[in-house]
């Protein structure tokens, strides 16, 4: 579990204007990038991620939009402005690719398809997570579904009745949340598949982890790879359990996908949030090191406690703010912790006890 990034390996922010805009809390500009690919920031209203970077890939005949962004009037205007700057309109769009189906990426696909009659493409594992994938407005990546109730997950983890009520009710001041229905694919993209776009060679790289069917897209003649949420320059993507079938190991998948992406170190990384950069080997090492530290921290917390519940482990870990201020992100924190605990159980470093109506507890394996 010890992989520490080598400080000698280079990392360079190439989206300088994006980074400056991020620091000033502004929306970055629409930019034309290497190989005539366009970066279009689409705002996510009332969300700390602030915007999704949509990418426009024009071909000889046709134009593909990758991750149209969160569905809102403001977002639609921003996407249309970006298309105009690239000399196109929504009607010119021939294809839409979702790196994954989180609403901040795939939310506006339906609207764009209706305006253009474009095909919609994603990985089959992402399609498989769709029927249940309706997300309350205002919550990015925190998908809920009728067959996967958050309340049951919270109770099973040992959250108190108060916490369950707090986290399954609507946030203060919000009325009934309209639900967003996400577009189904017309085309499935498996690892190694090329986008149907004449004059371009855009290759699908399957990178499961953040979601089961997350993909990156490499355009090697332009020297770029679109990394979606898989690799971001500053934050670590959430590794949750949503949309998972039994037997899947999201953290192990994510770590393997990170290792794989280091091979594109000579490509500029075009992420779906924050800013562009070079240095995928360095950044993927950092992310792997982050998860190694997390796994070690969980083992330490379990060592220091007597058979803590999953909820107690989550509360004792270090988060970006104190636990009592984590608010509604406690659900994502719990899922993230559960993914790490599963990984440690699979490695034989932890065992689970409880369950069957009682909260799940974790312990170090051993006599007694
Ligand atoms: Zn996501
Ligand atoms: Zn995202």
mmCIF file of C-alpha atoms and ligand atoms in Angstrom:
data_model
loop_
_atom_site.group_PDB
_atom_site.id
_atom_site.type_symbol
_atom_site.label_atom_id
_atom_site.label_comp_id
_atom_site.label_asym_id
_atom_site.label_seq_id
_atom_site.Cartn_x
_atom_site.Cartn_y
_atom_site.Cartn_z
ATOM 1 C CA UNK A 1 0.000 0.000 0.000
ATOM 2 C CA UNK A 2 2.815 2.411 -0.210
ATOM 3 C CA UNK A 3 3.018 4.313 -3.403
ATOM 4 C CA UNK A 4 4.159 7.864 -2.984
ATOM 5 C CA UNK A 5 4.342 10.101 -6.042
ATOM 6 C CA UNK A 6 7.818 10.729 -7.298
ATOM 7 C CA UNK A 7 8.303 14.515 -6.964
ATOM 8 C CA UNK A 8 10.598 14.413 -10.003
ATOM 9 C CA UNK A 9 7.740 13.460 -12.343
ATOM 10 C CA UNK A 10 6.385 16.591 -14.045
ATOM 11 C CA UNK A 11 2.923 18.081 -13.640
ATOM 12 C CA UNK A 12 1.960 21.272 -15.440
ATOM 13 C CA UNK A 13 -1.304 23.211 -15.571
ATOM 14 C CA UNK A 14 -1.954 23.961 -19.247
ATOM 15 C CA UNK A 15 -5.377 25.564 -18.723
ATOM 16 C CA UNK A 16 -3.885 28.762 -17.301
ATOM 17 C CA UNK A 17 -6.957 30.886 -18.026
ATOM 18 C CA UNK A 18 -9.175 28.203 -16.522
ATOM 19 C CA UNK A 19 -7.080 28.060 -13.361
ATOM 20 C CA UNK A 20 -7.087 31.860 -13.039
ATOM 21 C CA UNK A 21 -10.872 31.909 -13.491
ATOM 22 C CA UNK A 22 -11.194 29.148 -10.869
ATOM 23 C CA UNK A 23 -9.218 31.234 -8.375
ATOM 24 C CA UNK A 24 -11.397 34.266 -9.106
ATOM 25 C CA UNK A 25 -14.594 32.204 -8.925
ATOM 26 C CA UNK A 26 -15.479 33.115 -12.514
ATOM 27 C CA UNK A 27 -16.639 30.933 -15.367
ATOM 28 C CA UNK A 28 -13.589 30.267 -17.588
ATOM 29 C CA UNK A 29 -13.716 31.232 -21.268
ATOM 30 C CA UNK A 30 -14.676 29.033 -24.202
ATOM 31 C CA UNK A 31 -11.332 27.971 -25.707
ATOM 32 C CA UNK A 32 -10.128 26.367 -28.911
ATOM 33 C CA UNK A 33 -7.592 23.673 -28.045
ATOM 34 C CA UNK A 34 -5.096 21.464 -29.824
ATOM 35 C CA UNK A 35 -6.511 19.702 -32.874
ATOM 36 C CA UNK A 36 -9.503 22.081 -33.153
ATOM 37 C CA UNK A 37 -11.219 20.645 -30.066
ATOM 38 C CA UNK A 38 -13.250 23.191 -28.083
ATOM 39 C CA UNK A 39 -13.623 23.497 -24.332
ATOM 40 C CA UNK A 40 -16.974 24.920 -23.210
ATOM 41 C CA UNK A 41 -17.647 25.524 -19.498
ATOM 42 C CA UNK A 42 -21.284 24.752 -18.661
ATOM 43 C CA UNK A 43 -22.354 26.056 -15.236
ATOM 44 C CA UNK A 44 -23.811 23.762 -12.545
ATOM 45 C CA UNK A 45 -26.114 26.055 -10.586
ATOM 46 C CA UNK A 46 -25.579 26.158 -6.799
ATOM 47 C CA UNK A 47 -22.821 23.575 -6.770
ATOM 48 C CA UNK A 48 -19.238 23.904 -5.503
ATOM 49 C CA UNK A 49 -17.915 22.244 -8.688
ATOM 50 C CA UNK A 50 -19.325 25.341 -10.448
ATOM 51 C CA UNK A 51 -19.075 24.052 -14.023
ATOM 52 C CA UNK A 52 -18.568 21.046 -16.251
ATOM 53 C CA UNK A 53 -16.100 21.352 -19.106
ATOM 54 C CA UNK A 54 -17.946 20.114 -22.188
ATOM 55 C CA UNK A 55 -15.827 19.343 -25.222
ATOM 56 C CA UNK A 56 -16.772 19.843 -28.856
ATOM 57 C CA UNK A 57 -15.019 17.586 -31.365
ATOM 58 C CA UNK A 58 -15.687 18.630 -34.960
ATOM 59 C CA UNK A 59 -15.137 15.975 -37.651
ATOM 60 C CA UNK A 60 -15.109 16.150 -41.454
ATOM 61 C CA UNK A 61 -18.869 15.966 -41.418
ATOM 62 C CA UNK A 62 -20.420 16.155 -38.034
ATOM 63 C CA UNK A 63 -19.703 17.359 -34.547
ATOM 64 C CA UNK A 64 -19.570 15.397 -31.297
ATOM 65 C CA UNK A 65 -20.284 16.926 -27.890
ATOM 66 C CA UNK A 66 -18.759 15.132 -24.921
ATOM 67 C CA UNK A 67 -20.582 15.671 -21.590
ATOM 68 C CA UNK A 68 -23.123 18.418 -22.387
ATOM 69 C CA UNK A 69 -23.433 19.188 -18.661
ATOM 70 C CA UNK A 70 -26.107 19.836 -16.053
ATOM 71 C CA UNK A 71 -29.575 20.502 -17.458
ATOM 72 C CA UNK A 72 -30.543 24.119 -16.745
ATOM 73 C CA UNK A 73 -31.527 27.190 -18.784
ATOM 74 C CA UNK A 74 -28.221 28.796 -17.837
ATOM 75 C CA UNK A 75 -26.292 25.688 -18.886
ATOM 76 C CA UNK A 76 -28.123 25.436 -22.206
ATOM 77 C CA UNK A 77 -27.277 29.099 -22.975
ATOM 78 C CA UNK A 78 -23.605 28.451 -22.152
ATOM 79 C CA UNK A 79 -23.495 25.345 -24.364
ATOM 80 C CA UNK A 80 -25.169 27.222 -27.251
ATOM 81 C CA UNK A 81 -22.689 30.102 -26.882
ATOM 82 C CA UNK A 82 -19.824 27.620 -27.024
ATOM 83 C CA UNK A 83 -21.234 26.019 -30.168
ATOM 84 C CA UNK A 84 -21.603 29.467 -31.757
ATOM 85 C CA UNK A 85 -17.973 30.322 -30.983
ATOM 86 C CA UNK A 86 -16.970 27.066 -32.654
ATOM 87 C CA UNK A 87 -18.994 28.096 -35.718
ATOM 88 C CA UNK A 88 -21.827 25.633 -35.112
ATOM 89 C CA UNK A 89 -25.314 25.402 -33.624
ATOM 90 C CA UNK A 90 -27.171 22.680 -31.664
ATOM 91 C CA UNK A 91 -28.678 21.427 -34.954
ATOM 92 C CA UNK A 92 -25.154 20.635 -36.241
ATOM 93 C CA UNK A 93 -24.433 18.203 -33.416
ATOM 94 C CA UNK A 94 -24.355 14.633 -34.765
ATOM 95 C CA UNK A 95 -23.330 12.768 -31.624
ATOM 96 C CA UNK A 96 -23.254 13.111 -27.839
ATOM 97 C CA UNK A 97 -20.926 11.021 -25.666
ATOM 98 C CA UNK A 98 -21.342 10.713 -21.897
ATOM 99 C CA UNK A 99 -18.112 9.838 -20.084
ATOM 100 C CA UNK A 100 -20.557 8.656 -17.400
ATOM 101 C CA UNK A 101 -24.186 9.294 -16.525
ATOM 102 C CA UNK A 102 -23.858 11.645 -13.540
ATOM 103 C CA UNK A 103 -26.274 14.516 -14.048
ATOM 104 C CA UNK A 104 -23.511 17.131 -14.226
ATOM 105 C CA UNK A 105 -22.271 15.370 -17.400
ATOM 106 C CA UNK A 106 -25.230 13.628 -18.957
ATOM 107 C CA UNK A 107 -28.096 15.788 -17.623
ATOM 108 C CA UNK A 108 -28.439 17.941 -20.750
ATOM 109 C CA UNK A 109 -27.996 15.106 -23.279
ATOM 110 C CA UNK A 110 -31.759 14.680 -23.737
ATOM 111 C CA UNK A 111 -32.240 18.368 -24.463
ATOM 112 C CA UNK A 112 -29.357 18.400 -26.948
ATOM 113 C CA UNK A 113 -30.610 15.254 -28.681
ATOM 114 C CA UNK A 114 -34.060 16.818 -29.046
ATOM 115 C CA UNK A 115 -32.508 19.906 -30.674
ATOM 116 C CA UNK A 116 -30.213 17.972 -33.015
ATOM 117 C CA UNK A 117 -31.327 14.367 -33.453
ATOM 118 C CA UNK A 118 -27.786 13.329 -32.529
ATOM 119 C CA UNK A 119 -26.913 9.772 -31.485
ATOM 120 C CA UNK A 120 -26.074 9.230 -27.819
ATOM 121 C CA UNK A 121 -23.167 7.000 -26.809
ATOM 122 C CA UNK A 122 -21.833 5.570 -23.546
ATOM 123 C CA UNK A 123 -20.271 2.413 -22.137
ATOM 124 C CA UNK A 124 -22.632 -0.562 -21.664
ATOM 125 C CA UNK A 125 -21.963 -0.706 -17.907
ATOM 126 C CA UNK A 126 -23.084 2.912 -17.705
ATOM 127 C CA UNK A 127 -26.226 2.135 -19.700
ATOM 128 C CA UNK A 128 -26.915 -0.692 -17.235
ATOM 129 C CA UNK A 129 -26.930 1.758 -14.342
ATOM 130 C CA UNK A 130 -29.426 4.070 -16.096
ATOM 131 C CA UNK A 131 -32.908 2.722 -15.360
ATOM 132 C CA UNK A 132 -32.413 3.599 -11.714
ATOM 133 C CA UNK A 133 -30.392 6.679 -12.393
ATOM 134 C CA UNK A 134 -32.621 9.610 -11.639
ATOM 135 C CA UNK A 135 -31.046 12.282 -9.542
ATOM 136 C CA UNK A 136 -32.703 14.928 -7.384
ATOM 137 C CA UNK A 137 -31.915 18.476 -8.559
ATOM 138 C CA UNK A 138 -29.089 20.071 -6.644
ATOM 139 C CA UNK A 139 -27.260 16.854 -5.940
ATOM 140 C CA UNK A 140 -24.364 15.905 -8.164
ATOM 141 C CA UNK A 141 -23.360 12.289 -8.267
ATOM 142 C CA UNK A 142 -25.428 11.495 -5.210
ATOM 143 C CA UNK A 143 -27.839 9.342 -7.107
ATOM 144 C CA UNK A 144 -30.755 7.732 -5.380
ATOM 145 C CA UNK A 145 -33.040 5.088 -6.741
ATOM 146 C CA UNK A 146 -36.092 3.253 -5.514
ATOM 147 C CA UNK A 147 -34.269 -0.077 -5.463
ATOM 148 C CA UNK A 148 -31.280 1.363 -3.655
ATOM 149 C CA UNK A 149 -32.726 3.507 -0.886
ATOM 150 C CA UNK A 150 -30.223 5.687 0.891
ATOM 151 C CA UNK A 151 -32.193 5.317 4.133
ATOM 152 C CA UNK A 152 -31.617 1.554 4.201
ATOM 153 C CA UNK A 153 -27.914 2.060 3.521
ATOM 154 C CA UNK A 154 -27.670 4.579 6.351
ATOM 155 C CA UNK A 155 -29.493 2.361 8.859
ATOM 156 C CA UNK A 156 -27.419 -0.651 7.882
ATOM 157 C CA UNK A 157 -24.266 1.424 8.428
ATOM 158 C CA UNK A 158 -25.416 2.340 11.939
ATOM 159 C CA UNK A 159 -26.486 5.969 11.411
ATOM 160 C CA UNK A 160 -28.848 7.289 14.090
ATOM 161 C CA UNK A 161 -32.536 7.836 13.377
ATOM 162 C CA UNK A 162 -31.866 11.582 13.445
ATOM 163 C CA UNK A 163 -29.115 11.272 10.846
ATOM 164 C CA UNK A 164 -31.303 9.106 8.632
ATOM 165 C CA UNK A 165 -34.147 11.628 8.827
ATOM 166 C CA UNK A 166 -31.764 14.489 8.246
ATOM 167 C CA UNK A 167 -30.158 12.915 5.192
ATOM 168 C CA UNK A 168 -33.161 11.388 3.479
ATOM 169 C CA UNK A 169 -35.416 14.459 3.872
ATOM 170 C CA UNK A 170 -35.158 17.445 1.594
ATOM 171 C CA UNK A 171 -32.609 20.107 2.459
ATOM 172 C CA UNK A 172 -33.978 23.072 4.396
ATOM 173 C CA UNK A 173 -35.804 25.552 2.242
ATOM 174 C CA UNK A 174 -36.094 23.236 -0.769
ATOM 175 C CA UNK A 175 -39.436 22.181 -2.108
ATOM 176 C CA UNK A 176 -40.131 18.812 -3.683
ATOM 177 C CA UNK A 177 -37.179 18.032 -5.918
ATOM 178 C CA UNK A 178 -38.011 17.618 -9.606
ATOM 179 C CA UNK A 179 -36.333 14.529 -10.962
ATOM 180 C CA UNK A 180 -34.126 14.490 -14.000
ATOM 181 C CA UNK A 181 -34.565 11.662 -16.471
ATOM 182 C CA UNK A 182 -31.407 10.815 -18.308
ATOM 183 C CA UNK A 183 -31.193 9.890 -22.003
ATOM 184 C CA UNK A 184 -30.578 6.258 -23.002
ATOM 185 C CA UNK A 185 -27.781 5.453 -25.489
ATOM 186 C CA UNK A 186 -28.142 4.661 -29.201
ATOM 187 C CA UNK A 187 -24.525 3.482 -29.446
ATOM 188 C CA UNK A 188 -22.494 1.498 -26.915
ATOM 189 C CA UNK A 189 -18.778 2.195 -26.633
ATOM 190 C CA UNK A 190 -16.566 -0.618 -25.397
ATOM 191 C CA UNK A 191 -12.907 -0.268 -24.533
ATOM 192 C CA UNK A 192 -10.932 0.362 -27.741
ATOM 193 C CA UNK A 193 -13.973 1.422 -29.805
ATOM 194 C CA UNK A 194 -13.587 4.429 -32.102
ATOM 195 C CA UNK A 195 -16.166 7.224 -32.182
ATOM 196 C CA UNK A 196 -18.234 7.211 -35.370
ATOM 197 C CA UNK A 197 -16.913 10.600 -36.514
ATOM 198 C CA UNK A 198 -15.282 10.852 -39.945
ATOM 199 C CA UNK A 199 -11.891 12.547 -40.057
ATOM 200 C CA UNK A 200 -11.159 11.865 -36.396
ATOM 201 C CA UNK A 201 -9.606 8.991 -34.509
ATOM 202 C CA UNK A 202 -11.087 9.173 -31.023
ATOM 203 C CA UNK A 203 -10.591 5.973 -29.007
ATOM 204 C CA UNK A 204 -12.604 4.819 -25.991
ATOM 205 C CA UNK A 205 -10.599 3.972 -22.875
ATOM 206 C CA UNK A 206 -12.764 2.209 -20.278
ATOM 207 C CA UNK A 207 -11.845 3.480 -16.804
ATOM 208 C CA UNK A 208 -14.304 1.984 -14.289
ATOM 209 C CA UNK A 209 -14.137 3.193 -10.695
ATOM 210 C CA UNK A 210 -15.870 6.533 -10.241
ATOM 211 C CA UNK A 211 -18.801 4.783 -11.954
ATOM 212 C CA UNK A 212 -18.957 1.253 -13.456
ATOM 213 C CA UNK A 213 -18.891 2.410 -17.081
ATOM 214 C CA UNK A 214 -16.818 5.579 -16.912
ATOM 215 C CA UNK A 215 -14.813 6.177 -20.104
ATOM 216 C CA UNK A 216 -11.999 8.467 -21.172
ATOM 217 C CA UNK A 217 -11.536 9.444 -24.827
ATOM 218 C CA UNK A 218 -8.084 9.646 -26.421
ATOM 219 C CA UNK A 219 -7.479 11.719 -29.568
ATOM 220 C CA UNK A 220 -3.815 10.926 -30.126
ATOM 221 C CA UNK A 221 -3.336 12.931 -33.334
ATOM 222 C CA UNK A 222 -4.283 16.023 -31.287
ATOM 223 C CA UNK A 223 -2.207 14.715 -28.340
ATOM 224 C CA UNK A 224 -5.125 14.943 -25.898
ATOM 225 C CA UNK A 225 -7.192 12.636 -23.700
ATOM 226 C CA UNK A 226 -10.562 13.601 -22.218
ATOM 227 C CA UNK A 227 -10.481 12.286 -18.655
ATOM 228 C CA UNK A 228 -14.070 12.963 -17.494
ATOM 229 C CA UNK A 229 -14.214 12.707 -13.699
ATOM 230 C CA UNK A 230 -11.674 9.876 -13.600
ATOM 231 C CA UNK A 231 -8.662 12.164 -13.228
ATOM 232 C CA UNK A 232 -9.070 15.788 -12.152
ATOM 233 C CA UNK A 233 -6.117 18.092 -11.399
ATOM 234 C CA UNK A 234 -7.068 19.089 -7.848
ATOM 235 C CA UNK A 235 -9.848 17.003 -6.318
ATOM 236 C CA UNK A 236 -10.246 13.243 -5.988
ATOM 237 C CA UNK A 237 -13.384 11.783 -7.563
ATOM 238 C CA UNK A 238 -15.805 10.046 -5.263
ATOM 239 C CA UNK A 239 -15.682 6.247 -5.397
ATOM 240 C CA UNK A 240 -19.199 5.251 -4.504
ATOM 241 C CA UNK A 241 -21.221 2.080 -4.541
ATOM 242 C CA UNK A 242 -24.163 3.344 -6.514
ATOM 243 C CA UNK A 243 -25.147 1.271 -9.534
ATOM 244 C CA UNK A 244 -22.893 -1.579 -8.448
ATOM 245 C CA UNK A 245 -23.750 -5.208 -8.683
ATOM 246 C CA UNK A 246 -22.558 -7.692 -6.072
ATOM 247 C CA UNK A 247 -19.030 -8.856 -6.736
ATOM 248 C CA UNK A 248 -17.841 -5.562 -8.209
ATOM 249 C CA UNK A 249 -14.955 -3.898 -6.415
ATOM 250 C CA UNK A 250 -15.088 -0.213 -7.328
ATOM 251 C CA UNK A 251 -11.940 0.878 -5.512
ATOM 252 C CA UNK A 252 -9.830 -1.931 -6.988
ATOM 253 C CA UNK A 253 -11.252 -1.039 -10.411
ATOM 254 C CA UNK A 254 -10.518 2.637 -9.885
ATOM 255 C CA UNK A 255 -6.911 2.006 -8.809
ATOM 256 C CA UNK A 256 -6.348 -0.245 -11.842
ATOM 257 C CA UNK A 257 -7.904 2.400 -14.128
ATOM 258 C CA UNK A 258 -5.558 5.027 -12.675
ATOM 259 C CA UNK A 259 -2.536 2.842 -13.312
ATOM 260 C CA UNK A 260 -3.715 2.329 -16.861
ATOM 261 C CA UNK A 261 -4.140 6.023 -17.606
ATOM 262 C CA UNK A 262 -0.527 6.792 -16.702
ATOM 263 C CA UNK A 263 0.308 5.378 -20.159
ATOM 264 C CA UNK A 264 -1.125 8.603 -21.665
ATOM 265 C CA UNK A 265 1.402 10.737 -19.784
ATOM 266 C CA UNK A 266 2.531 12.371 -23.046
ATOM 267 C CA UNK A 267 -1.055 13.542 -23.744
ATOM 268 C CA UNK A 268 -2.595 16.747 -22.420
ATOM 269 C CA UNK A 269 -5.397 15.824 -19.991
ATOM 270 C CA UNK A 270 -8.757 17.491 -20.660
ATOM 271 C CA UNK A 271 -10.791 16.907 -17.486
ATOM 272 C CA UNK A 272 -14.518 17.533 -17.013
ATOM 273 C CA UNK A 273 -13.980 19.956 -14.113
ATOM 274 C CA UNK A 274 -11.377 22.494 -12.949
ATOM 275 C CA UNK A 275 -8.597 22.921 -15.567
ATOM 276 C CA UNK A 276 -6.427 21.228 -18.215
ATOM 277 C CA UNK A 277 -3.049 19.808 -17.328
ATOM 278 C CA UNK A 278 -0.121 17.669 -18.404
ATOM 279 C CA UNK A 279 1.321 14.965 -16.159
ATOM 280 C CA UNK A 280 -1.099 12.053 -15.941
ATOM 281 C CA UNK A 281 1.580 9.756 -14.490
ATOM 282 C CA UNK A 282 2.213 12.159 -11.629
ATOM 283 C CA UNK A 283 -1.445 12.902 -10.990
ATOM 284 C CA UNK A 284 -2.552 9.254 -11.103
ATOM 285 C CA UNK A 285 0.273 8.417 -8.655
ATOM 286 C CA UNK A 286 -0.991 11.132 -6.316
ATOM 287 C CA UNK A 287 -4.523 9.776 -6.484
ATOM 288 C CA UNK A 288 -3.360 6.235 -5.797
ATOM 289 C CA UNK A 289 -1.305 7.504 -2.855
ATOM 290 C CA UNK A 290 -4.369 9.346 -1.531
ATOM 291 C CA UNK A 291 -6.344 6.090 -1.490
ATOM 292 C CA UNK A 292 -3.462 4.183 0.117
ATOM 293 C CA UNK A 293 -3.424 6.741 2.928
ATOM 294 C CA UNK A 294 -7.182 6.438 3.252
ATOM 295 C CA UNK A 295 -6.956 2.666 3.568
ATOM 296 C CA UNK A 296 -4.259 3.025 6.226
ATOM 297 C CA UNK A 297 -6.356 5.611 8.084
ATOM 298 C CA UNK A 298 -9.348 3.240 8.132
ATOM 299 C CA UNK A 299 -7.205 0.398 9.526
ATOM 300 C CA UNK A 300 -5.952 2.790 12.216
ATOM 301 C CA UNK A 301 -9.479 3.937 13.155
ATOM 302 C CA UNK A 302 -10.683 0.322 13.394
ATOM 303 C CA UNK A 303 -7.619 -0.582 15.487
ATOM 304 C CA UNK A 304 -8.382 2.263 17.911
ATOM 305 C CA UNK A 305 -12.076 1.404 18.305
ATOM 306 C CA UNK A 306 -13.961 -1.714 19.378
ATOM 307 C CA UNK A 307 -15.851 -3.053 16.369
ATOM 308 C CA UNK A 308 -17.026 0.326 15.081
ATOM 309 C CA UNK A 309 -20.023 0.580 12.779
ATOM 310 C CA UNK A 310 -19.417 1.741 9.240
ATOM 311 C CA UNK A 311 -20.989 5.070 10.217
ATOM 312 C CA UNK A 312 -18.596 5.455 13.183
ATOM 313 C CA UNK A 313 -15.604 4.727 10.962
ATOM 314 C CA UNK A 314 -16.819 7.336 8.453
ATOM 315 C CA UNK A 315 -17.298 9.952 11.179
ATOM 316 C CA UNK A 316 -13.780 9.392 12.557
ATOM 317 C CA UNK A 317 -11.965 9.800 9.239
ATOM 318 C CA UNK A 318 -10.535 13.149 8.223
ATOM 319 C CA UNK A 319 -12.653 15.026 5.680
ATOM 320 C CA UNK A 320 -12.177 18.401 4.024
ATOM 321 C CA UNK A 321 -14.166 19.927 6.919
ATOM 322 C CA UNK A 322 -15.122 18.769 10.431
ATOM 323 C CA UNK A 323 -17.630 15.889 10.419
ATOM 324 C CA UNK A 324 -20.424 17.937 11.984
ATOM 325 C CA UNK A 325 -20.110 20.388 9.096
ATOM 326 C CA UNK A 326 -20.045 17.809 6.290
ATOM 327 C CA UNK A 327 -23.840 18.175 5.966
ATOM 328 C CA UNK A 328 -25.551 16.276 3.167
ATOM 329 C CA UNK A 329 -22.216 15.125 1.755
ATOM 330 C CA UNK A 330 -22.200 12.614 4.670
ATOM 331 C CA UNK A 331 -23.963 10.165 2.328
ATOM 332 C CA UNK A 332 -21.158 10.408 -0.241
ATOM 333 C CA UNK A 333 -18.613 10.131 2.596
ATOM 334 C CA UNK A 334 -20.289 6.944 3.818
ATOM 335 C CA UNK A 335 -20.306 5.410 0.316
ATOM 336 C CA UNK A 336 -16.661 6.340 -0.150
ATOM 337 C CA UNK A 337 -15.772 4.744 3.202
ATOM 338 C CA UNK A 338 -17.817 1.641 2.369
ATOM 339 C CA UNK A 339 -15.900 1.247 -0.921
ATOM 340 C CA UNK A 340 -12.602 1.387 1.002
ATOM 341 C CA UNK A 341 -13.824 -1.014 3.699
ATOM 342 C CA UNK A 342 -14.915 -3.469 0.968
ATOM 343 C CA UNK A 343 -11.428 -3.230 -0.498
ATOM 344 C CA UNK A 344 -9.843 -4.015 2.893
ATOM 345 C CA UNK A 345 -12.252 -6.915 3.454
ATOM 346 C CA UNK A 346 -11.358 -8.318 0.010
ATOM 347 C CA UNK A 347 -7.675 -8.013 0.951
ATOM 348 C CA UNK A 348 -8.307 -9.934 4.193
ATOM 349 C CA UNK A 349 -7.289 -6.951 6.340
ATOM 350 C CA UNK A 350 -10.758 -6.368 7.844
ATOM 351 C CA UNK A 351 -13.788 -8.507 8.577
ATOM 352 C CA UNK A 352 -17.408 -7.494 8.705
ATOM 353 C CA UNK A 353 -19.774 -8.515 11.479
ATOM 354 C CA UNK A 354 -23.369 -7.658 12.329
ATOM 355 C CA UNK A 355 -25.856 -7.203 9.519
ATOM 356 C CA UNK A 356 -29.215 -9.026 9.271
ATOM 357 C CA UNK A 357 -31.138 -6.201 10.883
ATOM 358 C CA UNK A 358 -28.224 -5.037 13.012
ATOM 359 C CA UNK A 359 -25.700 -2.395 11.921
ATOM 360 C CA UNK A 360 -22.637 -3.592 10.038
ATOM 361 C CA UNK A 361 -19.502 -3.450 12.193
ATOM 362 C CA UNK A 362 -15.912 -3.906 11.141
ATOM 363 C CA UNK A 363 -12.951 -5.436 12.956
ATOM 364 C CA UNK A 364 -9.414 -6.610 12.329
ATOM 365 C CA UNK A 365 -9.397 -10.328 11.645
ATOM 366 C CA UNK A 366 -7.735 -12.531 14.227
ATOM 367 C CA UNK A 367 -8.335 -14.731 17.194
ATOM 368 C CA UNK A 368 -11.279 -13.679 19.395
HETATM 369 ZN ZN1 LIG B 1 -19.158 12.010 -11.792
HETATM 370 ZN ZN1 LIG B 2 -18.555 15.491 -12.601
#
